[in-house]
Short mmCIF file of N, CA and C in Angstrom, two decimals:
data_model
loop_
_atom_site.label_atom_id
_atom_site.label_comp_id
_atom_site.label_asym_id
_atom_site.label_seq_id
_atom_site.Cartn_x
_atom_site.Cartn_y
_atom_site.Cartn_z
N MET A 3 -93.44 -3.33 11.86
CA MET A 3 -94.30 -4.18 11.17
C MET A 3 -93.40 -5.48 11.84
N PHE A 4 -92.01 -5.81 10.98
CA PHE A 4 -90.99 -6.90 11.02
C PHE A 4 -90.42 -7.11 12.17
N SER A 5 -90.40 -5.59 13.11
CA SER A 5 -90.16 -5.73 15.20
C SER A 5 -90.96 -6.46 15.30
N LEU A 6 -92.25 -6.31 15.17
CA LEU A 6 -93.31 -6.79 16.40
C LEU A 6 -93.18 -8.18 15.94
N PHE A 7 -92.77 -8.55 14.77
CA PHE A 7 -93.12 -10.11 13.94
C PHE A 7 -91.90 -10.91 14.59
N LYS A 8 -90.23 -9.64 14.46
CA LYS A 8 -89.72 -10.43 15.16
C LYS A 8 -89.38 -11.01 17.13
N PHE A 9 -90.38 -9.39 17.45
CA PHE A 9 -90.54 -9.62 19.49
C PHE A 9 -91.60 -10.59 19.64
N ILE A 10 -92.32 -11.46 18.45
CA ILE A 10 -93.72 -11.89 18.68
C ILE A 10 -93.45 -13.44 18.70
N LEU A 11 -91.43 -14.22 18.27
CA LEU A 11 -91.10 -15.43 17.50
C LEU A 11 -90.21 -15.16 19.40
N LYS A 12 -89.68 -14.21 19.73
CA LYS A 12 -89.13 -14.12 20.90
C LYS A 12 -89.80 -14.76 21.41
N VAL A 13 -90.78 -13.87 22.39
CA VAL A 13 -92.02 -14.36 23.37
C VAL A 13 -92.31 -15.94 22.66
N MET A 14 -92.62 -16.68 22.07
CA MET A 14 -92.55 -17.29 21.74
C MET A 14 -91.09 -18.67 22.18
N LYS A 15 -90.53 -18.24 21.91
CA LYS A 15 -88.99 -18.46 22.52
C LYS A 15 -89.81 -18.61 23.73
N ARG A 16 -89.69 -17.72 24.62
CA ARG A 16 -89.36 -17.94 26.09
C ARG A 16 -90.37 -18.56 27.10
N THR A 17 -91.74 -18.57 26.23
CA THR A 17 -92.54 -19.17 26.78
C THR A 17 -93.58 -20.22 26.43
N LYS A 18 -92.39 -21.55 26.32
CA LYS A 18 -92.94 -22.35 26.24
C LYS A 18 -93.64 -23.16 26.82
N VAL A 19 -94.71 -23.76 26.37
CA VAL A 19 -95.46 -24.96 27.57
C VAL A 19 -94.53 -25.89 27.94
N LYS A 20 -94.62 -25.81 29.08
CA LYS A 20 -93.25 -27.35 29.75
C LYS A 20 -94.84 -28.64 29.17
N LYS A 21 -95.28 -28.33 30.49
CA LYS A 21 -96.34 -29.53 30.17
C LYS A 21 -98.00 -29.47 29.34
N LYS A 22 -98.59 -30.28 28.83
CA LYS A 22 -100.16 -30.05 28.24
C LYS A 22 -100.28 -31.59 28.92
N TYR A 23 -101.78 -30.86 28.93
CA TYR A 23 -102.52 -32.30 29.70
C TYR A 23 -103.39 -31.77 29.17
N GLU A 24 -105.18 -32.82 28.66
CA GLU A 24 -105.55 -33.06 28.05
C GLU A 24 -106.86 -33.65 28.68
N LEU A 25 -108.04 -32.09 28.18
CA LEU A 25 -109.19 -32.83 28.83
C LEU A 25 -110.34 -32.79 28.16
N THR A 26 -111.18 -34.05 28.48
CA THR A 26 -113.36 -33.64 27.35
C THR A 26 -113.21 -31.94 27.72
N ALA A 27 -114.67 -32.39 26.21
CA ALA A 27 -115.52 -30.85 26.47
C ALA A 27 -116.36 -31.68 28.45
N LYS A 28 -116.71 -32.38 28.34
CA LYS A 28 -117.68 -32.51 29.64
C LYS A 28 -116.62 -31.83 31.00
N GLN A 29 -114.92 -32.77 30.88
CA GLN A 29 -114.34 -32.33 31.98
C GLN A 29 -114.93 -30.60 32.27
N VAL A 30 -114.91 -30.24 31.12
CA VAL A 30 -114.19 -28.46 31.47
C VAL A 30 -115.41 -28.00 31.95
N TYR A 31 -116.68 -28.70 31.38
CA TYR A 31 -117.67 -28.07 31.35
C TYR A 31 -118.10 -28.23 32.75
N ASP A 32 -117.46 -29.32 33.12
CA ASP A 32 -118.39 -29.75 35.26
C ASP A 32 -116.98 -28.77 36.02
N LEU A 33 -116.12 -28.18 35.10
CA LEU A 33 -115.06 -27.07 36.12
C LEU A 33 -116.02 -25.82 36.35
N LEU A 34 -116.27 -25.80 35.02
CA LEU A 34 -116.32 -24.36 34.88
C LEU A 34 -118.05 -24.22 36.05
N MET A 35 -119.23 -25.10 35.58
CA MET A 35 -120.26 -24.84 36.52
C MET A 35 -120.28 -24.98 38.03
N GLU A 36 -118.61 -24.76 38.70
CA GLU A 36 -118.49 -24.74 39.69
C GLU A 36 -119.32 -22.91 40.04
N ARG A 37 -119.70 -22.61 39.64
CA ARG A 37 -120.54 -21.06 39.14
C ARG A 37 -121.95 -21.04 39.12
N PRO A 38 -122.81 -20.89 39.71
CA PRO A 38 -123.90 -21.03 39.82
C PRO A 38 -124.76 -19.87 38.33
N ASN A 39 -125.77 -20.46 37.87
CA ASN A 39 -126.23 -19.67 36.83
C ASN A 39 -125.54 -19.11 35.78
N VAL A 40 -124.54 -19.94 35.47
CA VAL A 40 -123.77 -20.11 34.18
C VAL A 40 -124.37 -20.77 32.37
N GLN A 41 -124.42 -19.58 31.44
CA GLN A 41 -124.22 -21.28 30.28
C GLN A 41 -123.23 -20.70 29.62
N VAL A 42 -122.42 -22.39 29.22
CA VAL A 42 -121.72 -22.82 29.19
C VAL A 42 -121.25 -23.49 27.40
N TRP A 43 -120.66 -23.05 26.73
CA TRP A 43 -120.73 -22.93 25.16
C TRP A 43 -118.97 -23.74 24.32
N LEU A 44 -119.34 -24.82 24.95
CA LEU A 44 -117.40 -25.50 24.52
C LEU A 44 -118.04 -26.27 22.94
N TRP A 45 -116.32 -25.46 22.85
CA TRP A 45 -116.63 -25.70 20.42
C TRP A 45 -116.51 -26.65 20.61
N ASP A 46 -115.27 -27.13 21.07
CA ASP A 46 -113.92 -28.56 20.72
C ASP A 46 -114.79 -29.69 21.39
N SER A 47 -114.12 -30.99 20.68
CA SER A 47 -114.59 -31.98 21.86
C SER A 47 -113.24 -32.44 23.03
N ARG A 48 -111.96 -32.34 22.32
CA ARG A 48 -110.71 -32.63 23.71
C ARG A 48 -110.16 -30.28 23.63
N TYR A 49 -109.73 -30.56 25.46
CA TYR A 49 -108.69 -28.94 25.88
C TYR A 49 -107.94 -29.59 26.19
N VAL A 50 -106.33 -29.16 25.52
CA VAL A 50 -105.31 -28.73 25.61
C VAL A 50 -104.86 -27.59 26.51
N ILE A 51 -104.83 -28.47 27.75
CA ILE A 51 -104.63 -27.14 29.50
C ILE A 51 -102.92 -27.09 29.18
N PRO A 52 -101.86 -26.53 29.82
CA PRO A 52 -100.89 -25.95 29.77
C PRO A 52 -100.82 -26.39 31.59
N ASP A 53 -99.74 -26.32 31.78
CA ASP A 53 -99.20 -26.43 33.18
C ASP A 53 -99.41 -24.70 34.14
N PHE A 54 -99.53 -24.78 35.56
CA PHE A 54 -99.43 -22.97 35.73
C PHE A 54 -98.14 -22.56 35.59
N GLU A 55 -97.13 -23.08 35.28
CA GLU A 55 -96.39 -22.41 35.25
C GLU A 55 -95.77 -21.52 33.54
N SER A 56 -96.52 -22.74 32.98
CA SER A 56 -96.15 -22.32 32.10
C SER A 56 -97.48 -20.51 31.19
N MET A 57 -98.79 -21.38 31.59
CA MET A 57 -99.72 -20.26 31.84
C MET A 57 -98.70 -18.73 32.37
N MET A 58 -98.72 -18.73 33.80
CA MET A 58 -98.29 -17.62 33.88
C MET A 58 -97.20 -17.12 32.80
N LYS A 59 -96.16 -17.19 32.20
CA LYS A 59 -95.11 -17.18 31.86
C LYS A 59 -96.04 -16.46 29.97
N ILE A 60 -97.05 -17.51 30.30
CA ILE A 60 -97.94 -16.85 28.55
C ILE A 60 -98.38 -15.09 29.12
N ILE A 61 -99.10 -15.16 29.53
CA ILE A 61 -99.52 -14.26 31.06
C ILE A 61 -98.99 -12.73 30.74
N LYS A 62 -97.12 -13.46 31.64
CA LYS A 62 -96.21 -12.55 31.78
C LYS A 62 -95.75 -11.35 30.44
N TYR A 63 -95.89 -12.15 29.43
CA TYR A 63 -95.37 -11.85 27.65
C TYR A 63 -96.37 -11.99 26.33
N ASP A 64 -97.56 -10.92 27.53
CA ASP A 64 -99.06 -11.48 26.44
C ASP A 64 -98.64 -9.93 26.04
N VAL A 65 -98.97 -9.98 24.28
CA VAL A 65 -99.14 -8.30 23.28
C VAL A 65 -100.40 -7.73 23.77
N VAL A 66 -101.51 -8.42 23.79
CA VAL A 66 -102.38 -7.89 24.36
C VAL A 66 -102.54 -6.95 24.82
N ARG A 67 -101.83 -7.04 25.57
CA ARG A 67 -101.97 -5.95 26.73
C ARG A 67 -101.42 -4.60 25.70
N TRP A 68 -100.62 -4.38 25.32
CA TRP A 68 -99.77 -3.54 24.20
C TRP A 68 -100.81 -2.64 23.52
N HIS A 69 -102.17 -3.13 22.70
CA HIS A 69 -103.75 -3.05 22.54
C HIS A 69 -104.40 -1.75 22.81
N GLN A 70 -104.43 -0.64 22.29
CA GLN A 70 -105.31 0.66 22.65
C GLN A 70 -106.71 0.20 23.37
N TYR A 71 -107.20 0.90 24.52
CA TYR A 71 -108.31 1.01 24.92
C TYR A 71 -109.24 1.97 23.68
N ARG A 72 -110.12 1.54 23.30
CA ARG A 72 -110.78 2.64 22.77
C ARG A 72 -112.31 2.49 22.97
N ARG A 73 -112.88 3.27 23.54
CA ARG A 73 -114.82 3.28 23.99
C ARG A 73 -115.37 2.84 22.30
N GLU A 74 -116.16 1.73 22.75
CA GLU A 74 -117.27 1.49 21.91
C GLU A 74 -116.24 0.55 20.14
N VAL A 75 -115.02 1.01 20.56
CA VAL A 75 -114.40 0.22 18.71
C VAL A 75 -113.42 -0.55 19.56
N TYR A 76 -112.26 -0.72 20.47
CA TYR A 76 -111.58 -1.76 21.01
C TYR A 76 -111.57 -1.77 22.35
N ASP A 77 -112.61 -2.58 22.93
CA ASP A 77 -112.93 -2.39 24.62
C ASP A 77 -112.90 -3.73 25.38
N CYS A 78 -113.38 -3.87 26.59
CA CYS A 78 -112.84 -5.04 27.01
C CYS A 78 -113.22 -6.32 26.29
N ASP A 79 -114.70 -6.65 25.02
CA ASP A 79 -114.93 -7.60 24.91
C ASP A 79 -113.80 -7.59 23.70
N ASN A 80 -113.10 -6.70 22.85
CA ASN A 80 -112.82 -7.07 22.05
C ASN A 80 -111.30 -7.69 23.03
N PHE A 81 -109.93 -7.57 23.88
CA PHE A 81 -109.57 -7.99 24.72
C PHE A 81 -109.66 -9.40 24.61
N ALA A 82 -110.26 -9.27 25.38
CA ALA A 82 -111.06 -10.56 25.52
C ALA A 82 -110.97 -12.39 24.37
N VAL A 83 -112.03 -11.20 23.31
CA VAL A 83 -111.59 -11.63 22.22
C VAL A 83 -110.33 -12.65 21.92
N SER A 84 -109.42 -11.33 21.81
CA SER A 84 -107.83 -11.20 21.08
C SER A 84 -107.42 -12.20 22.48
N PHE A 85 -107.05 -11.47 23.48
CA PHE A 85 -106.60 -12.52 24.21
C PHE A 85 -107.08 -14.66 24.23
N ALA A 86 -107.78 -14.60 23.96
CA ALA A 86 -108.30 -16.16 23.86
C ALA A 86 -108.47 -16.92 22.63
N GLY A 87 -107.79 -15.45 20.81
CA GLY A 87 -107.47 -16.45 20.09
C GLY A 87 -106.19 -16.20 19.98
N GLU A 88 -105.60 -15.44 20.41
CA GLU A 88 -103.54 -15.10 20.75
C GLU A 88 -102.96 -17.22 21.09
N ILE A 89 -103.55 -17.29 22.03
CA ILE A 89 -103.32 -18.33 23.02
C ILE A 89 -102.74 -19.22 22.15
N PRO A 90 -104.29 -20.48 21.56
CA PRO A 90 -104.50 -21.85 20.31
C PRO A 90 -103.04 -20.97 19.67
N PHE A 91 -103.28 -19.59 18.90
CA PHE A 91 -102.47 -19.21 17.62
C PHE A 91 -101.02 -19.76 18.12
N LEU A 92 -100.56 -19.47 19.46
CA LEU A 92 -98.74 -19.34 19.95
C LEU A 92 -98.83 -20.15 20.65
N TYR A 93 -99.18 -20.70 21.18
CA TYR A 93 -98.89 -22.17 22.18
C TYR A 93 -99.30 -23.11 21.93
N GLY A 94 -100.53 -23.81 21.05
CA GLY A 94 -101.03 -24.71 21.00
C GLY A 94 -101.78 -25.34 22.15
N VAL A 95 -102.56 -24.60 23.05
CA VAL A 95 -102.97 -24.93 23.74
C VAL A 95 -104.46 -23.91 23.95
N ASN A 96 -106.01 -24.62 23.91
CA ASN A 96 -106.77 -23.72 24.42
C ASN A 96 -107.37 -24.29 24.95
N ASN A 97 -106.56 -23.68 26.08
CA ASN A 97 -107.32 -22.76 27.73
C ASN A 97 -107.90 -21.99 27.62
N VAL A 98 -108.76 -21.10 26.84
CA VAL A 98 -109.06 -19.65 27.23
C VAL A 98 -110.76 -19.53 26.88
N GLY A 99 -111.10 -19.85 28.12
CA GLY A 99 -112.44 -19.40 27.23
C GLY A 99 -113.39 -17.74 27.06
N ILE A 100 -114.20 -17.05 26.72
CA ILE A 100 -113.99 -15.92 27.16
C ILE A 100 -115.72 -15.44 27.96
N VAL A 101 -115.99 -14.55 28.28
CA VAL A 101 -116.62 -14.72 29.58
C VAL A 101 -117.80 -13.33 29.11
N LEU A 102 -118.84 -13.44 28.98
CA LEU A 102 -119.20 -12.04 29.08
C LEU A 102 -120.21 -12.17 30.61
N GLY A 103 -120.35 -11.23 31.11
CA GLY A 103 -121.54 -11.41 32.56
C GLY A 103 -121.95 -9.40 33.10
N ARG A 104 -121.46 -9.75 34.57
CA ARG A 104 -122.32 -8.63 35.48
C ARG A 104 -120.93 -8.21 36.73
N VAL A 105 -120.84 -7.47 36.41
CA VAL A 105 -119.87 -6.81 37.26
C VAL A 105 -120.47 -5.89 38.39
N TYR A 106 -120.22 -6.41 39.47
CA TYR A 106 -120.22 -5.46 40.76
C TYR A 106 -118.93 -4.35 41.19
N ASP A 107 -119.35 -3.62 42.44
CA ASP A 107 -118.29 -2.68 43.05
C ASP A 107 -118.20 -3.46 44.76
N VAL A 108 -117.20 -4.12 44.62
CA VAL A 108 -117.40 -5.04 46.00
C VAL A 108 -117.77 -4.04 47.27
N ARG A 109 -117.47 -2.84 47.16
CA ARG A 109 -117.36 -2.03 48.27
C ARG A 109 -119.05 -2.13 48.89
N THR A 110 -119.99 -1.05 47.35
CA THR A 110 -120.64 -0.50 47.55
C THR A 110 -121.79 -2.08 47.25
N GLY A 111 -121.50 -3.06 46.42
CA GLY A 111 -122.60 -3.71 45.95
C GLY A 111 -123.05 -3.87 44.75
N GLN A 112 -122.88 -2.22 44.42
CA GLN A 112 -123.48 -1.44 42.68
C GLN A 112 -123.28 -2.00 42.42
N PHE A 113 -124.27 -2.42 41.11
CA PHE A 113 -124.35 -2.96 39.33
C PHE A 113 -123.31 -2.04 39.14
N LEU A 114 -122.11 -2.11 38.18
CA LEU A 114 -121.54 -0.93 37.15
C LEU A 114 -121.72 -1.32 35.97
N GLY A 115 -122.18 -2.37 35.27
CA GLY A 115 -122.30 -2.65 34.57
C GLY A 115 -122.14 -4.09 33.91
N TYR A 116 -122.32 -4.85 32.51
CA TYR A 116 -122.21 -5.37 31.37
C TYR A 116 -120.49 -5.40 31.08
N HIS A 117 -119.36 -6.27 31.01
CA HIS A 117 -118.52 -6.69 31.55
C HIS A 117 -117.49 -8.16 30.03
N ALA A 118 -116.70 -7.73 29.54
CA ALA A 118 -116.14 -9.11 28.94
C ALA A 118 -114.91 -9.60 29.73
N TRP A 119 -114.40 -10.61 29.38
CA TRP A 119 -113.31 -10.43 30.97
C TRP A 119 -112.74 -12.55 30.34
N ASN A 120 -111.51 -13.27 30.76
CA ASN A 120 -111.71 -14.55 30.59
C ASN A 120 -111.64 -15.35 31.75
N VAL A 121 -111.52 -16.34 30.83
CA VAL A 121 -111.76 -17.45 32.74
C VAL A 121 -110.50 -18.79 31.73
N PHE A 122 -109.75 -18.86 32.58
CA PHE A 122 -108.96 -20.36 31.69
C PHE A 122 -108.47 -21.00 32.61
N ILE A 123 -108.29 -22.61 32.31
CA ILE A 123 -108.06 -23.94 33.55
C ILE A 123 -106.08 -23.95 33.55
N ALA A 124 -106.04 -23.99 34.69
CA ALA A 124 -104.18 -24.47 34.41
C ALA A 124 -103.83 -25.59 35.19
N MET A 125 -103.28 -26.57 34.99
CA MET A 125 -102.85 -27.64 36.23
C MET A 125 -101.54 -27.21 37.17
N LYS A 126 -101.77 -27.05 38.59
CA LYS A 126 -101.12 -26.68 39.12
C LYS A 126 -99.87 -28.67 39.19
N GLU A 127 -99.08 -27.37 40.66
CA GLU A 127 -98.21 -28.69 40.52
C GLU A 127 -98.72 -29.89 41.49
N ASP A 128 -99.46 -29.53 42.08
CA ASP A 128 -100.26 -30.66 43.31
C ASP A 128 -101.41 -31.65 42.20
N GLY A 129 -100.70 -31.49 41.14
CA GLY A 129 -101.60 -32.28 40.39
C GLY A 129 -103.15 -31.73 39.45
N LYS A 130 -103.62 -31.46 40.41
CA LYS A 130 -104.34 -30.47 40.63
C LYS A 130 -105.56 -29.76 39.61
N LEU A 131 -106.11 -29.56 38.59
CA LEU A 131 -106.59 -28.43 37.97
C LEU A 131 -107.16 -26.72 38.29
N TYR A 132 -107.04 -25.92 38.30
CA TYR A 132 -107.23 -24.89 38.32
C TYR A 132 -108.41 -23.48 37.58
N VAL A 133 -109.81 -23.45 37.80
CA VAL A 133 -109.56 -22.22 36.99
C VAL A 133 -109.78 -21.48 36.99
N TYR A 134 -109.69 -19.90 37.11
CA TYR A 134 -109.30 -18.89 36.58
C TYR A 134 -109.84 -17.73 36.34
N MET A 135 -109.84 -16.27 36.76
CA MET A 135 -110.64 -15.18 36.02
C MET A 135 -110.04 -14.63 35.41
N TYR A 136 -109.75 -14.03 34.33
CA TYR A 136 -108.55 -13.34 33.96
C TYR A 136 -108.95 -12.41 33.20
N GLU A 137 -107.99 -10.65 33.44
CA GLU A 137 -108.71 -9.18 32.95
C GLU A 137 -107.79 -8.61 31.92
N PRO A 138 -107.52 -9.26 30.91
CA PRO A 138 -106.42 -8.78 29.77
C PRO A 138 -105.90 -7.24 29.28
N GLN A 139 -107.33 -6.65 30.12
CA GLN A 139 -106.47 -4.81 29.78
C GLN A 139 -105.59 -4.40 31.50
N SER A 140 -105.82 -5.35 31.83
CA SER A 140 -105.04 -5.51 32.75
C SER A 140 -103.77 -6.15 33.85
N LYS A 141 -104.20 -7.45 33.20
CA LYS A 141 -103.36 -8.83 33.59
C LYS A 141 -103.58 -9.25 34.92
N MET A 142 -104.78 -8.75 35.54
CA MET A 142 -104.83 -9.38 36.91
C MET A 142 -105.67 -10.59 37.31
N PHE A 143 -105.50 -12.02 37.49
CA PHE A 143 -106.20 -12.99 37.60
C PHE A 143 -106.55 -12.63 39.10
N SER A 144 -108.03 -14.00 39.20
CA SER A 144 -108.34 -14.67 40.39
C SER A 144 -108.94 -15.34 40.20
N SER A 145 -108.70 -16.60 41.40
CA SER A 145 -109.73 -17.95 41.05
C SER A 145 -111.22 -17.41 40.88
N TYR A 146 -111.96 -18.50 39.58
CA TYR A 146 -112.86 -18.33 39.13
C TYR A 146 -113.79 -18.80 40.40
N LYS A 147 -113.63 -19.66 41.57
CA LYS A 147 -114.46 -19.27 42.55
C LYS A 147 -114.79 -18.64 43.38
N VAL A 148 -113.74 -17.64 43.60
CA VAL A 148 -113.49 -16.48 44.22
C VAL A 148 -114.72 -15.34 43.52
N GLY A 149 -114.30 -14.63 42.37
CA GLY A 149 -115.11 -14.47 41.75
C GLY A 149 -114.69 -13.30 41.75
N ARG A 150 -113.47 -12.49 42.21
CA ARG A 150 -113.29 -10.93 42.69
C ARG A 150 -111.73 -10.38 41.86
N ILE A 151 -111.99 -10.00 41.22
CA ILE A 151 -110.04 -9.02 41.00
C ILE A 151 -110.78 -7.73 41.30
N GLY A 152 -109.72 -7.58 42.48
CA GLY A 152 -109.44 -6.29 42.76
C GLY A 152 -111.10 -5.78 43.45
N ASN A 153 -111.56 -3.91 43.04
CA ASN A 153 -112.69 -4.17 44.15
C ASN A 153 -114.19 -4.12 43.03
N TRP A 154 -113.94 -5.30 42.04
CA TRP A 154 -115.03 -5.62 41.25
C TRP A 154 -115.31 -7.17 41.69
N ARG A 155 -116.16 -7.27 41.98
CA ARG A 155 -117.35 -8.59 42.51
C ARG A 155 -117.92 -9.27 40.64
N TYR A 156 -117.19 -9.80 39.96
CA TYR A 156 -117.53 -10.90 38.36
C TYR A 156 -118.47 -11.79 38.99
N GLU A 157 -119.61 -11.59 37.85
CA GLU A 157 -121.03 -12.89 37.34
C GLU A 157 -121.46 -13.50 36.22
N PRO A 158 -120.31 -14.16 36.16
CA PRO A 158 -120.33 -14.78 34.55
C PRO A 158 -122.09 -14.92 34.08
N LEU A 159 -122.27 -14.35 32.82
CA LEU A 159 -123.05 -15.36 32.87
C LEU A 159 -123.73 -15.83 31.88
N TYR A 160 -122.31 -15.77 30.68
CA TYR A 160 -122.73 -16.75 29.25
C TYR A 160 -120.53 -16.62 29.17
N ILE A 161 -120.24 -17.77 28.90
CA ILE A 161 -118.69 -18.63 28.15
C ILE A 161 -118.94 -19.40 27.63
N LEU A 162 -117.63 -18.38 26.08
CA LEU A 162 -118.21 -19.32 25.36
C LEU A 162 -116.13 -19.48 24.70
N TRP A 163 -116.27 -21.21 24.43
CA TRP A 163 -114.82 -21.45 24.90
C TRP A 163 -114.76 -22.80 23.22
N GLY A 164 -113.94 -21.83 22.33
CA GLY A 164 -113.49 -22.54 21.58
C GLY A 164 -112.45 -23.84 21.21
#
C-alpha cells in the first residue's frame, strides 16, 4: 500500500495543472447541450477547467487504468465513477462528468447496449473550450460532437457532473 501512495505522489508531481479556468454551471450546461436529447445534472455552481495539455498528462498517468474489469462488480460504470472522482481529489479541477447512454456498432448500426463513460472539458491553446468523451477503460477519447470512439457510436442520455 505504501508503494501505491508513493506512486500517486510521484504522478501528482508530474501532472500539475498548468492553467485553470473557471466556468459557471450555465456555461458547462450550454456546452453539453450540443448533443440532442441529453439530460444534464450539474451539482456545482462553478467548474474549474484545466488546459488541454495538462488534461492529456492526467489521462496519461491515470491510475484507474490499472483497475481490473470484473463483470457486474467493477465494470464500465465503476470505471467512469472512479475517474470522475479521482480528478478533483488529485488535481483540484472538476472538469469530468459521468455519462450514461447507448452504444452502437459504427459499421452495422446495431445497438450494443447501455454503457457508462466520461466527458471532460479542456481549454485548448486557441483559447476555446472543447468537450471530449473519454473511455477510462481504454484511455481513448474523441470529440463530444463527433460521438464516436473506435468502432462505437455513443449516444449520451444522462450526464451527471459534480
